[in-house]
Coordinates of C-alpha atoms in Angstrom, one line a residue:
M1 CA 4.3 13.8 94.5
K2 CA 0.7 13.8 93.3
Y3 CA -0.4 11.1 95.7
L4 CA 1.3 12.9 98.6
I5 CA -0.5 16.1 97.7
S6 CA -3.8 14.2 97.4
W7 CA -3.3 12.6 100.9
I8 CA -2.5 16.0 102.5
L9 CA -5.6 17.7 100.9
R10 CA -7.9 14.9 102.1
H11 CA -6.6 14.4 105.6
I12 CA -5.2 17.7 106.9
P13 CA -7.6 20.6 107.6
R14 CA -7.3 23.4 105.0
K15 CA -6.6 26.1 107.6
Y16 CA -3.4 24.3 108.7
I17 CA -2.3 23.7 105.1
Q18 CA -2.7 27.5 104.4
L19 CA -0.2 28.3 107.1
V20 CA 2.8 26.1 106.0
A21 CA 2.3 25.0 102.4
H22 CA 3.9 28.1 100.8
Q23 CA 7.1 27.7 102.7
L24 CA 7.5 24.0 101.8
L25 CA 6.7 24.4 98.1
K26 CA 8.8 27.5 97.7
A27 CA 11.8 25.4 98.8
Y28 CA 10.8 22.5 96.5
S29 CA 10.5 24.9 93.5
I30 CA 14.2 24.9 93.0
F31 CA 13.9 21.4 91.5
L32 CA 11.4 22.6 88.9
K33 CA 13.4 25.3 87.2
G34 CA 12.8 25.4 83.4
N35 CA 10.9 27.3 80.8
K36 CA 8.0 25.1 79.8
V37 CA 5.3 26.8 81.9
H38 CA 4.7 30.4 83.0
C39 CA 2.8 31.8 85.9
P40 CA 1.3 35.2 85.1
I41 CA 0.8 36.0 88.8
C42 CA 4.3 35.6 90.1
Q43 CA 6.0 35.8 86.7
E44 CA 8.0 32.7 87.4
N45 CA 8.9 30.0 84.8
F46 CA 9.2 26.2 85.5
S47 CA 9.7 22.9 83.8
K48 CA 6.2 22.1 85.0
F49 CA 3.7 23.0 87.7
L50 CA 2.9 20.6 90.5
P51 CA -0.1 18.2 90.5
Y52 CA -3.1 19.2 92.6
G53 CA -6.4 17.6 93.6
R54 CA -8.1 15.3 96.1
L55 CA -9.5 12.3 94.4
H56 CA -8.0 12.7 91.0
P57 CA -5.0 15.0 91.1
R58 CA -4.6 17.2 88.0
E59 CA -1.2 17.3 86.5
N60 CA 0.5 20.6 85.9
A61 CA -1.8 22.6 88.2
L62 CA -0.1 24.3 91.2
C63 CA 2.5 27.0 90.9
P64 CA 5.2 26.1 93.5
S65 CA 6.2 29.8 93.8
C66 CA 2.9 31.6 94.5
L67 CA 0.6 28.6 95.0
S68 CA -1.7 29.7 92.2
L69 CA -4.0 27.1 90.5
E70 CA -5.4 27.1 87.0
R71 CA -8.4 29.1 88.0
H72 CA -6.4 31.7 89.9
R73 CA -4.2 32.4 86.8
L74 CA -7.3 32.7 84.6
M75 CA -8.9 35.1 87.0
Y76 CA -5.7 37.2 87.3
L77 CA -5.5 37.5 83.5
F78 CA -9.2 38.5 83.3
L79 CA -8.6 41.3 85.8
Q80 CA -5.6 42.5 83.9
K81 CA -7.0 42.3 80.4
E82 CA -10.8 42.9 80.8
T83 CA -11.2 45.3 83.8
S84 CA -9.7 48.4 85.3
F85 CA -9.0 46.6 88.6
F86 CA -5.3 47.3 88.8
K87 CA -5.7 51.0 87.8
S88 CA -8.8 52.0 89.7
K89 CA -7.8 50.5 93.0
P90 CA -11.3 49.5 94.1
K91 CA -12.6 48.7 97.6
L92 CA -12.5 44.9 97.5
L93 CA -14.1 42.3 99.7
H94 CA -12.2 39.0 99.2
I95 CA -14.1 36.1 100.6
A96 CA -11.9 33.0 101.4
P97 CA -8.8 34.7 100.2
E98 CA -6.3 32.7 98.2
Y99 CA -2.6 32.9 99.2
C100 CA -1.4 33.8 95.7
F101 CA -3.4 37.0 95.8
I102 CA -3.2 38.3 99.3
D103 CA 0.1 40.1 99.4
R104 CA -0.3 41.5 95.9
F105 CA -3.8 42.9 96.5
E106 CA -2.7 44.2 99.9
K107 CA 0.2 46.1 98.3
L108 CA -2.1 47.4 95.6
L109 CA -5.1 48.4 97.6
G110 CA -4.0 48.9 101.2
D111 CA -6.9 49.7 103.5
N112 CA -9.3 49.1 100.6
Y113 CA -8.6 45.4 100.7
I114 CA -10.8 43.4 103.1
T115 CA -10.3 39.7 103.5
A116 CA -13.0 37.6 105.1
D117 CA -13.8 33.9 105.9
I118 CA -15.5 31.8 108.5
E119 CA -12.3 29.9 109.5
S120 CA -9.3 30.8 107.3
P121 CA -6.3 32.1 109.3
L122 CA -5.4 34.3 106.3
A123 CA -8.5 36.4 106.6
K124 CA -8.8 39.7 108.5
V125 CA -12.6 39.4 109.2
K126 CA -14.3 36.3 110.6
M127 CA -17.6 36.2 108.6
D128 CA -20.5 33.9 107.8
L129 CA -21.3 34.4 104.1
H130 CA -25.0 34.0 104.9
D131 CA -24.9 37.2 106.9
I132 CA -22.2 39.6 105.6
P133 CA -21.4 42.2 108.3
F134 CA -21.2 45.2 106.0
E135 CA -23.7 47.8 104.9
D136 CA -25.5 47.8 101.5
N137 CA -23.4 49.1 98.6
S138 CA -20.1 48.9 100.5
F139 CA -17.7 47.4 97.9
D140 CA -16.6 48.1 94.3
V141 CA -15.6 44.5 93.8
V142 CA -16.3 41.2 95.6
F143 CA -14.4 38.0 95.0
C144 CA -16.0 34.7 96.2
N145 CA -14.3 31.8 94.5
H146 CA -15.0 28.1 95.2
V147 CA -17.1 28.9 98.2
L148 CA -20.7 28.7 97.1
E149 CA -20.5 24.9 96.7
H150 CA -19.8 24.7 100.5
V151 CA -22.6 26.8 102.0
R152 CA -25.9 25.8 103.3
D153 CA -28.0 28.3 101.3
D154 CA -26.2 29.4 98.2
V155 CA -29.0 31.6 97.0
R156 CA -28.9 33.6 100.3
C157 CA -25.1 33.9 100.0
M158 CA -25.4 35.2 96.4
Q159 CA -28.0 37.7 97.5
E160 CA -25.7 38.9 100.3
I161 CA -22.8 39.4 97.9
R162 CA -25.1 41.4 95.6
R163 CA -26.4 43.5 98.6
V164 CA -22.9 44.7 99.6
L165 CA -21.8 45.4 96.0
K166 CA -22.0 49.0 94.8
P167 CA -24.4 49.6 91.9
D168 CA -21.5 50.1 89.4
G169 CA -19.3 47.3 90.9
F170 CA -18.7 43.7 89.9
A171 CA -18.4 40.4 91.5
L172 CA -16.5 37.2 90.5
C173 CA -18.1 34.1 92.0
Q174 CA -16.4 31.1 90.3
S175 CA -17.4 27.6 91.4
P176 CA -16.6 24.1 90.3
Q177 CA -18.8 22.9 87.5
R178 CA -19.6 19.7 85.7
L179 CA -20.3 20.7 82.2
D180 CA -21.9 17.2 81.5
L181 CA -24.7 18.2 83.9
A182 CA -27.5 20.4 82.6
T183 CA -28.6 21.4 86.1
T184 CA -27.0 21.7 89.5
Y185 CA -26.9 18.5 91.5
E186 CA -27.9 18.6 95.2
D187 CA -29.0 15.9 97.6
A188 CA -29.4 16.8 101.2
S189 CA -29.8 13.1 102.2
I190 CA -26.1 12.6 101.4
T191 CA -24.4 13.4 104.7
D192 CA -21.5 10.9 104.8
P193 CA -18.3 12.8 104.0
K194 CA -17.0 9.9 101.8
E195 CA -20.2 9.8 99.8
R196 CA -20.2 13.6 99.4
E197 CA -16.7 13.3 98.0
I198 CA -17.9 10.9 95.4
H199 CA -21.0 12.9 94.5
F200 CA -19.8 16.5 94.8
L201 CA -16.0 16.2 94.3
Q202 CA -15.1 17.1 97.9
D203 CA -16.3 15.9 101.3
D204 CA -17.2 19.4 102.4
H205 CA -19.2 20.2 99.2
L206 CA -23.0 20.3 99.4
R207 CA -23.6 20.6 95.6
I208 CA -22.0 20.5 92.2
Y209 CA -23.0 23.1 89.7
G210 CA -24.0 22.2 86.2
R211 CA -24.2 24.2 83.0
D212 CA -26.9 26.3 84.7
Y213 CA -24.5 28.0 87.1
G214 CA -24.8 31.3 85.3
T215 CA -28.6 31.0 85.5
Q216 CA -28.3 30.3 89.2
L217 CA -26.4 33.6 89.7
E218 CA -29.0 35.4 87.6
N219 CA -31.8 34.0 89.7
S220 CA -30.3 35.6 92.8
G221 CA -30.5 39.0 91.2
F222 CA -27.2 39.4 89.3
Q223 CA -26.8 40.5 85.7
V224 CA -24.3 37.9 84.4
S225 CA -22.0 38.1 81.5
P226 CA -20.2 34.8 80.7
I227 CA -16.7 35.4 79.3
N228 CA -14.5 32.8 77.6
M229 CA -10.9 34.0 78.3
I230 CA -9.3 31.0 76.6
E231 CA -10.7 32.3 73.2
K232 CA -9.3 35.8 74.0
I233 CA -5.9 34.5 75.1
G234 CA -5.4 31.8 72.6
L235 CA -4.9 28.1 73.0
E236 CA -1.1 28.0 72.9
E237 CA -0.6 30.7 75.5
S238 CA -3.4 29.2 77.7
K239 CA -1.6 25.9 77.7
K240 CA 1.8 27.6 78.5
M241 CA 0.1 29.1 81.6
A242 CA -1.8 25.9 82.4
L243 CA -5.2 27.6 82.4
P244 CA -8.5 25.7 82.8
L245 CA -9.5 25.3 79.1
G246 CA -13.2 24.7 79.8
E247 CA -13.8 27.4 82.5
I248 CA -16.0 30.4 81.9
I249 CA -15.7 33.6 83.9
Y250 CA -19.0 34.7 85.2
L251 CA -18.9 38.5 85.5
C252 CA -21.7 39.6 87.9
H253 CA -23.1 43.1 88.0
K254 CA -25.9 44.4 90.3

């Protein structure tokens, strides 16, 4: 299964995968019934999650019911435990919306929920992150996860997110990181997709962030609070939900 998923992710455009993956995996989930892992988003239990990844598929990563990955489950728990998101019903701009969140946030927020992306068929608004088509101080919350590693000018995009965020709002801008790198690695001379995959983890990535990612967000104007949710949740429960044990949540304020 992991090699099939890896092949699909590497050879089929993401926009097509987004349209059919949930139907296929939902049907497959009947073979994974059990009680060893728990998804806090859809509240389903399984014997294990599915593998996921392009070059090196991660075991126990993808929920077959709601399609959440480790990072999605971590973010959902952060919103539940550390913010008033589910009670205050904020105006939300969700950039590159993830399938596991869309219906839930739509039901919760109604017209206050705006999804946007440059190509995703799941998004309501077609948008280039370098030039967000909304006025200053428009949103209480902005989500922009695993996007900034793809864009031409990540600083400009960070500044645009900050611009449309209300003064008392917050943004979550998670990105892949290599914690063995002190600083972010970029090399504009690497243009071959196969080489980019080797250097930056994916053929459509333009950089890989290092331990300085929080500083990069601060340099764009954000006030950043790094939060270790694994310490708050506990190791045993984190493993039960297959959370990313090394990931830090970067809470960004204006």
